[in-house]
Short mmCIF file of C-alpha atoms in Angstrom, two decimals:
data_model
loop_
_atom_site.label_atom_id
_atom_site.label_comp_id
_atom_site.label_asym_id
_atom_site.label_seq_id
_atom_site.Cartn_x
_atom_site.Cartn_y
_atom_site.Cartn_z
CA MET A 488 97.21 87.90 126.58
CA ALA A 489 96.15 85.59 123.75
CA GLU A 490 98.56 84.37 121.10
CA ASN A 491 98.72 86.61 118.03
CA LEU A 492 96.38 85.62 115.23
CA ILE A 493 98.19 85.85 111.88
CA THR A 494 96.43 86.26 108.56
CA TYR A 495 96.63 88.33 105.38
CA CYS A 496 94.70 91.35 104.16
CA MET A 497 92.36 90.53 101.30
CA ASN A 498 92.90 93.88 99.60
CA VAL A 499 95.33 91.93 97.40
CA HIS A 500 92.18 90.64 95.65
CA PRO A 501 89.49 92.55 93.76
CA GLY A 502 86.57 92.93 96.14
CA GLU A 503 84.06 95.30 94.61
CA ASP A 504 81.17 92.82 94.62
CA LEU A 505 80.33 89.65 96.57
CA PRO A 506 81.03 87.19 93.73
CA ALA A 507 84.58 88.57 93.48
CA VAL A 508 85.07 88.19 97.24
CA ARG A 509 83.83 84.60 97.18
CA ARG A 510 86.08 83.73 94.24
CA ALA A 511 89.10 85.06 96.10
CA LEU A 512 88.19 83.04 99.17
CA GLU A 513 87.68 79.85 97.18
CA GLU A 514 90.66 80.18 94.86
CA VAL A 515 93.30 81.61 97.22
CA THR A 516 92.23 81.70 100.86
CA LEU A 517 90.99 78.11 101.17
CA PRO A 518 94.17 76.60 99.61
CA LEU A 519 96.16 78.86 101.93
CA ARG A 520 94.15 77.64 104.93
CA ASP A 521 94.89 74.05 103.97
CA ALA A 522 98.59 74.70 103.36
CA LEU A 523 98.89 76.22 106.82
CA GLY A 524 97.19 73.18 108.32
CA ALA A 525 94.68 75.27 110.23
CA SER A 526 92.59 73.06 112.50
CA ALA A 527 90.59 75.87 114.13
CA PRO A 528 88.70 78.36 111.93
CA PHE A 529 91.23 80.23 109.81
CA PRO A 530 91.26 84.00 110.52
CA ILE A 531 90.79 86.33 107.57
CA GLY A 532 91.00 90.07 107.00
CA LEU A 533 88.18 90.72 104.54
CA ARG A 534 88.15 93.51 102.01
CA LEU A 535 84.69 94.70 100.92
CA GLY A 536 84.16 97.55 98.49
CA ALA A 537 81.10 99.80 98.72
CA GLU A 538 79.05 97.61 96.37
CA ALA A 539 79.75 94.42 98.31
CA ALA A 540 79.12 96.14 101.65
CA ALA A 541 75.76 97.49 100.47
CA ALA A 542 74.74 94.04 99.21
CA LEU A 543 75.35 92.56 102.66
CA ARG A 544 72.70 94.82 104.18
CA ALA A 545 70.14 92.36 102.78
CA GLN A 546 69.38 89.74 105.43
CA GLU A 547 69.41 86.85 102.99
CA GLU A 548 72.80 87.90 101.57
CA ILE A 549 74.43 88.26 104.98
CA ARG A 550 73.04 84.91 106.11
CA ARG A 551 74.30 83.23 102.97
CA PHE A 552 77.76 84.79 103.21
CA SER A 553 78.07 84.03 106.93
CA ALA A 554 77.08 80.40 106.29
CA PHE A 555 79.70 80.20 103.53
CA LEU A 556 82.41 81.36 105.95
CA GLU A 557 81.34 78.96 108.68
CA ARG A 558 81.08 76.04 106.27
CA ASN A 559 84.64 76.68 105.11
CA ARG A 560 86.07 77.19 108.61
CA LEU A 561 86.81 80.89 108.12
CA SER A 562 86.50 83.56 110.81
CA VAL A 563 86.92 87.31 110.48
CA ILE A 564 89.32 89.52 112.44
CA GLY A 565 88.05 92.60 110.63
CA ILE A 566 87.40 94.30 107.31
CA ASN A 567 89.58 96.57 105.20
CA GLY A 568 87.33 99.57 104.59
CA PHE A 569 90.06 101.80 103.16
CA PRO A 570 89.36 101.57 99.38
CA TYR A 571 85.77 102.60 98.70
CA GLY A 572 85.73 101.54 95.07
CA ALA A 573 87.92 99.71 92.55
CA PHE A 574 91.38 98.90 93.88
CA HIS A 575 92.79 96.74 91.08
CA ASN A 576 93.20 96.88 87.30
CA CYS A 577 92.76 100.65 87.09
CA ALA A 578 94.57 103.85 88.03
CA VAL A 579 93.90 104.19 91.76
CA LYS A 580 96.43 106.85 92.87
CA THR A 581 94.92 109.49 95.23
CA SER A 582 91.35 108.33 94.58
CA VAL A 583 91.96 105.60 97.18
CA TYR A 584 91.44 108.28 99.86
CA GLU A 585 88.07 109.30 98.45
CA PRO A 586 85.50 109.78 99.76
CA ASP A 587 87.13 111.18 102.88
CA TRP A 588 85.65 111.50 106.37
CA LEU A 589 83.87 114.76 105.57
CA ASP A 590 81.84 113.00 102.88
CA PRO A 591 78.59 111.26 103.90
CA ARG A 592 79.40 108.42 101.49
CA ARG A 593 82.39 107.43 103.66
CA VAL A 594 80.17 107.35 106.74
CA ARG A 595 77.45 105.34 105.01
CA TYR A 596 79.95 102.85 103.57
CA THR A 597 81.64 102.36 106.94
CA CYS A 598 78.29 101.82 108.68
CA ASN A 599 77.51 99.11 106.11
CA LEU A 600 80.84 97.44 106.82
CA PHE A 601 80.20 97.37 110.55
CA TYR A 602 76.72 96.00 110.01
CA ALA A 603 78.21 93.15 107.96
CA LEU A 604 81.02 92.58 110.45
CA SER A 605 78.57 92.31 113.35
CA HIS A 606 76.80 89.41 111.57
CA LEU A 607 79.85 87.41 110.44
CA PRO A 608 81.72 84.70 112.40
CA HIS A 609 84.50 86.35 114.39
CA ALA A 610 87.95 85.10 115.28
CA ALA A 611 88.77 84.86 118.99
CA MET A 612 91.36 87.59 119.61
CA GLY A 613 91.74 87.76 123.37
CA ASP A 614 91.47 91.39 124.48
CA TYR A 615 90.97 92.66 120.93
CA ARG A 616 87.76 93.08 118.99
CA PRO A 617 86.85 93.01 115.30
CA SER A 618 87.71 96.23 113.51
CA VAL A 619 87.22 98.09 110.25
CA THR A 620 90.26 99.90 108.89
CA THR A 621 89.69 103.19 107.15
CA VAL A 622 91.40 106.15 105.50
CA PRO A 623 93.49 108.46 107.73
CA LEU A 624 90.72 111.09 107.62
CA ALA A 625 91.77 112.51 104.23
CA TYR A 626 94.61 112.96 101.80
CA ASP A 627 96.33 116.18 102.85
CA ARG A 628 95.73 118.74 100.13
CA GLY A 629 96.64 121.58 102.47
CA GLN A 630 93.16 121.83 103.97
CA GLY A 631 94.41 121.24 107.51
CA LEU A 632 92.82 119.26 110.31
CA SER A 633 89.29 120.65 110.56
CA PRO A 634 87.30 120.00 113.78
CA ARG A 635 84.67 118.52 111.46
CA PHE A 636 86.81 115.38 111.17
CA ALA A 637 86.62 114.86 114.93
CA ALA A 638 82.86 115.40 114.80
CA ALA A 639 82.53 112.72 112.09
CA ILE A 640 84.54 110.22 114.15
CA CYS A 641 82.42 110.99 117.23
CA GLU A 642 79.34 110.27 115.14
CA MET A 643 80.80 106.91 114.11
CA ALA A 644 81.67 106.04 117.72
CA LEU A 645 78.08 106.75 118.74
CA PHE A 646 76.85 104.53 115.91
CA LEU A 647 79.13 101.69 117.06
CA ARG A 648 77.90 102.01 120.63
CA LYS A 649 74.28 101.80 119.47
CA LEU A 650 75.05 98.91 117.12
CA GLU A 651 76.62 97.00 120.00
CA GLY A 652 73.37 97.46 121.90
CA TYR A 653 71.46 95.77 119.06
CA THR A 654 73.93 93.02 118.17
CA GLY A 655 75.98 92.45 121.32
CA VAL A 656 79.17 92.82 119.26
CA ARG A 657 81.72 95.48 120.23
CA MET A 658 83.79 96.65 117.26
CA MET A 659 86.41 99.31 116.59
CA LEU A 660 87.02 101.86 113.85
CA ALA A 661 90.74 101.71 112.99
CA LEU A 662 92.15 104.78 111.26
CA GLU A 663 95.22 103.82 109.22
CA PRO A 664 97.98 106.47 109.14
CA GLU A 665 99.66 106.83 105.76
CA PRO A 666 102.24 109.22 104.27
CA ASP A 667 100.96 112.55 102.93
CA CYS A 668 97.63 112.18 104.73
CA LEU A 669 96.22 114.13 107.67
CA LEU A 670 97.32 111.23 109.86
CA GLU A 671 100.77 110.04 108.81
CA SER A 672 103.11 109.96 111.83
CA THR A 673 103.02 109.32 115.55
CA ARG A 674 102.89 113.07 116.16
CA THR A 675 99.91 113.69 113.87
CA VAL A 676 98.08 110.65 115.26
CA ILE A 677 98.56 111.70 118.88
CA ASP A 678 97.62 115.31 118.11
CA PHE A 679 94.40 114.18 116.45
CA PHE A 680 93.39 111.78 119.21
CA GLU A 681 94.06 114.39 121.87
CA ALA A 682 91.89 116.85 119.91
CA LEU A 683 89.26 114.12 119.45
CA TRP A 684 89.15 113.42 123.19
CA ARG A 685 88.60 117.14 123.85
CA HIS A 686 85.80 117.45 121.31
CA PRO A 687 82.48 118.48 122.89
CA GLU A 688 80.69 115.48 121.33
CA TRP A 689 83.22 112.98 122.68
CA VAL A 690 82.42 110.89 125.76
CA PRO A 691 84.97 108.67 127.57
CA ALA A 692 83.12 105.47 126.64
CA TYR A 693 83.92 106.12 122.97
CA ARG A 694 87.57 105.13 123.60
CA ASP A 695 86.48 101.51 123.19
CA TYR A 696 85.33 102.17 119.62
CA VAL A 697 88.06 104.25 117.92
CA GLY A 698 91.73 103.40 117.42
CA ILE A 699 94.28 102.88 114.69
CA CYS A 700 95.55 100.20 112.35
CA PHE A 701 99.35 100.21 112.64
CA ASP A 702 100.95 99.58 109.23
CA THR A 703 104.70 99.00 109.57
CA CYS A 704 105.41 100.04 105.96
CA HIS A 705 103.81 103.45 106.44
CA PHE A 706 105.75 104.35 109.58
CA ALA A 707 109.02 103.06 108.15
CA LEU A 708 108.44 105.17 105.03
CA CYS A 709 108.29 108.23 107.28
CA TYR A 710 111.62 107.09 108.76
CA GLU A 711 110.03 106.27 112.10
CA ASP A 712 111.29 103.15 113.81
CA PRO A 713 108.21 100.87 113.98
CA LEU A 714 108.94 99.73 117.53
CA ASN A 715 109.42 103.26 118.85
CA ALA A 716 106.34 104.46 116.97
CA LEU A 717 104.17 101.66 118.33
CA ARG A 718 105.45 102.15 121.88
CA THR A 719 104.86 105.89 121.66
CA LEU A 720 101.27 105.44 120.51
CA VAL A 721 100.53 102.87 123.21
CA SER A 722 102.08 105.16 125.85
CA ALA A 723 99.82 107.97 124.61
CA ASN A 724 96.80 105.68 125.17
CA VAL A 725 95.94 105.52 121.47
CA PRO A 726 94.17 102.15 121.00
CA VAL A 727 95.79 99.86 118.42
CA ALA A 728 93.26 97.55 116.78
CA ARG A 729 95.63 95.47 114.67
CA ILE A 730 99.12 95.35 113.19
CA GLN A 731 99.64 95.24 109.44
CA THR A 732 103.08 93.84 108.72
CA SER A 733 104.39 95.11 105.43
CA ALA A 734 107.62 96.42 103.97
CA ALA A 735 108.33 99.48 101.85
CA LEU A 736 110.75 99.47 98.95
CA GLU A 737 114.16 100.81 99.97
CA PHE A 738 117.06 101.85 97.75
CA SER A 739 120.69 102.77 98.41
CA GLN A 740 122.84 105.43 96.82
CA PHE A 741 124.06 102.81 94.36
CA ALA A 742 120.62 102.24 92.82
CA LYS A 743 120.27 103.22 89.18
CA ALA A 744 117.22 104.63 87.47
CA GLU A 745 116.71 101.33 85.67
CA ASP A 746 116.56 99.55 89.04
CA LEU A 747 113.68 101.71 90.22
CA ALA A 748 111.77 102.18 86.97
CA PRO A 749 110.08 98.71 87.05
CA PHE A 750 108.26 99.74 90.22
CA ILE A 751 106.40 102.52 88.39
CA ASP A 752 103.07 100.79 87.76
CA GLY A 753 100.58 103.55 86.96
CA VAL A 754 98.09 102.04 89.42
CA TYR A 755 99.04 102.94 92.99
CA LEU A 756 100.39 106.10 94.56
CA HIS A 757 104.03 105.56 95.51
CA GLN A 758 104.97 108.36 97.87
CA THR A 759 108.76 108.62 97.78
CA ARG A 760 111.19 109.83 100.44
CA ARG A 761 114.81 110.79 99.68
CA ARG A 762 117.19 110.77 102.63
CA GLU A 763 119.61 113.68 102.55
CA LYS A 764 123.18 113.69 103.89
CA ASP A 765 122.09 115.76 106.90
CA ALA A 766 119.39 113.13 107.65
CA SER A 767 116.59 115.44 106.52
CA ILE A 768 113.90 114.05 104.21
CA THR A 769 112.84 115.32 100.79
CA CYS A 770 109.33 114.20 99.85
CA PHE A 771 108.04 113.39 96.38
CA HIS A 772 104.32 113.03 95.72
CA ASP A 773 104.74 109.88 93.60
CA LEU A 774 107.31 107.69 91.88
CA THR A 775 107.30 108.86 88.27
CA PRO A 776 109.82 108.82 85.39
CA GLU A 777 110.43 112.53 86.05
CA VAL A 778 111.44 111.84 89.67
CA LEU A 779 113.96 109.08 88.91
CA PRO A 780 116.94 111.41 88.18
CA ASP A 781 116.42 113.05 91.60
CA LEU A 782 116.78 109.69 93.33
CA VAL A 783 119.96 108.41 91.70
CA GLY A 784 122.96 108.64 94.00
CA ARG A 785 120.81 109.05 97.12
CA ARG A 786 119.21 106.72 99.65
CA GLY A 787 115.46 106.56 100.03
CA ARG A 788 112.23 104.69 100.56
CA ILE A 789 109.17 104.25 98.37
CA HIS A 790 105.58 103.46 99.31
CA CYS A 791 105.50 100.23 97.37
CA HIS A 792 104.61 97.18 99.45
CA VAL A 793 107.06 94.41 98.63
CA PRO A 794 106.93 90.82 99.94
CA LEU A 795 108.22 90.34 103.46
CA ALA A 796 109.92 87.11 102.42
CA TRP A 797 111.96 88.93 99.76
CA GLU A 798 115.55 89.55 100.85
CA GLY A 799 116.24 92.26 98.32
CA ALA A 800 118.85 92.34 95.58
CA GLY A 801 121.86 94.61 95.27
CA ALA A 802 121.00 98.26 95.76
CA ILE A 803 117.28 97.50 96.05
CA GLY A 804 115.80 96.08 99.23
CA SER A 805 113.04 96.70 101.73
CA THR A 806 112.37 98.11 105.17
CA ARG A 807 111.76 94.68 106.68
CA HIS A 808 115.08 95.14 108.56
CA ALA A 809 113.22 97.72 110.68
CA LEU A 810 111.09 94.85 112.03
CA THR A 811 113.66 93.91 114.63
CA PRO A 812 113.52 91.10 117.20
CA ALA A 813 112.63 93.76 119.79
CA PHE A 814 109.67 94.81 117.63
CA TRP A 815 108.42 91.22 117.40
CA ARG A 816 108.82 90.68 121.15
CA TYR A 817 106.70 93.77 121.77
CA VAL A 818 104.04 92.69 119.29
CA ARG A 819 103.96 89.17 120.70
CA ALA A 820 103.60 90.51 124.24
CA GLY A 821 100.84 92.86 123.07
CA GLY A 822 98.88 90.02 121.48
CA TRP A 823 97.64 92.15 118.58
CA PRO A 824 96.13 90.39 115.55
CA ILE A 825 98.57 90.55 112.63
CA GLU A 826 97.80 90.98 108.94
CA VAL A 827 100.34 90.48 106.19
CA GLU A 828 99.62 93.18 103.61
CA THR A 829 101.31 93.02 100.20
CA TYR A 830 98.46 94.25 98.01
CA THR A 831 100.80 95.27 95.16
CA TYR A 832 101.74 91.72 94.19
CA HIS A 833 99.98 91.88 90.81
CA VAL A 834 101.91 94.98 89.70
CA LEU A 835 105.37 94.18 91.07
CA PRO A 836 108.23 93.59 88.61
CA GLU A 837 108.32 90.08 87.14
CA HIS A 838 111.28 88.95 89.25
CA LEU A 839 109.10 89.42 92.35
CA ARG A 840 106.15 87.49 90.87
CA THR A 841 107.69 84.07 90.43
CA ARG A 842 105.12 82.20 92.53
CA THR A 843 101.35 81.94 92.67
CA LEU A 844 99.52 84.41 94.86
CA SER A 845 98.73 81.71 97.43
CA GLU A 846 102.40 80.70 97.56
CA ALA A 847 103.55 84.32 97.92
CA ILE A 848 101.14 84.98 100.78
CA LEU A 849 102.14 81.68 102.39
CA ASP A 850 105.81 82.70 102.25
CA ASP A 851 105.06 86.01 103.97
CA ILE A 852 102.95 84.37 106.70
CA HIS A 853 105.70 81.80 107.31
CA TRP A 854 108.23 84.65 107.55
CA VAL A 855 106.11 86.44 110.19
CA ARG A 856 105.60 83.22 112.13
CA MET A 857 109.34 82.61 112.13
CA GLN A 858 110.07 86.08 113.50
CA LEU A 859 107.62 85.57 116.35
CA ARG A 860 108.92 82.08 117.04
CA ASN A 861 112.54 83.23 117.19
CA VAL A 862 111.96 85.83 119.89
#
């Protein structure tokens, strides 16, 4: 198995149009590449919004962008196709899950992403192939898991098989489980994939084209041990396209309302979990001023990605402790590509934004490298 490729997810940057993507690459990614002393092409996890993805359907645009990447010694492990539209400087909240996989716009957008990915320089990833991450089917508004979701994923798998025939590039759709969505836990993921494999439109060859993106923050938020969750999914034959290493905000029973309030940003949805004395979990839709009194005096976790390199302070910390040496040994043995994903950096409290974005990402990548090196 090849050595793990380690990069960061570019959803920390605005990426609605191609000029914004290029600016992020020039201003942050290239200095990061140089600071890491990368001799081979530096792997990147692109983020392209619907506008940027549509622009890359033009042959001249895709040639120009591909040449830019090659000229700057950048190669792509995959694309973040989760946020369809604006993901920064506006109220995102539940709109990040829209359109969902029953909406033709999601299908069209994802097809555009795969078209772009098939024409860009790829990183060598051993047994793994470039992937596009996407929403976990839909935000769960009580609609249940309709068979139509499986039909939509079968349609995408067929598209990827045909696209491979034209381009020679095999790629994977990577559904990303997240709290309060139709796919949020190992159980819901396995149930869906087993239903998918039984769907009348599914054929065995499609297994090469559909898997998941394993985000450590999301599983930890659901109080699942990341190692056990990953092992369970692999044992159930659910393909894992890549690992996103990230940490959720964690608070102890000694945290005060004023400790948590600075993490209310008005931009992202911060699903919150309160751990009860009997080990049961109480779920809150979002971290809001109204919820704060219900959290004081209890332990819990919040869907707010905080830097991996941050050790925490007092009653406030993170779930990075769940990324144990045993977890890193398993990931290293598996050879999965790894993305650091702290997309919330711009809205974190000031005491967590003391460095430039390049420096913060560099710290997190160094932290991941150290964990792998020490096991």
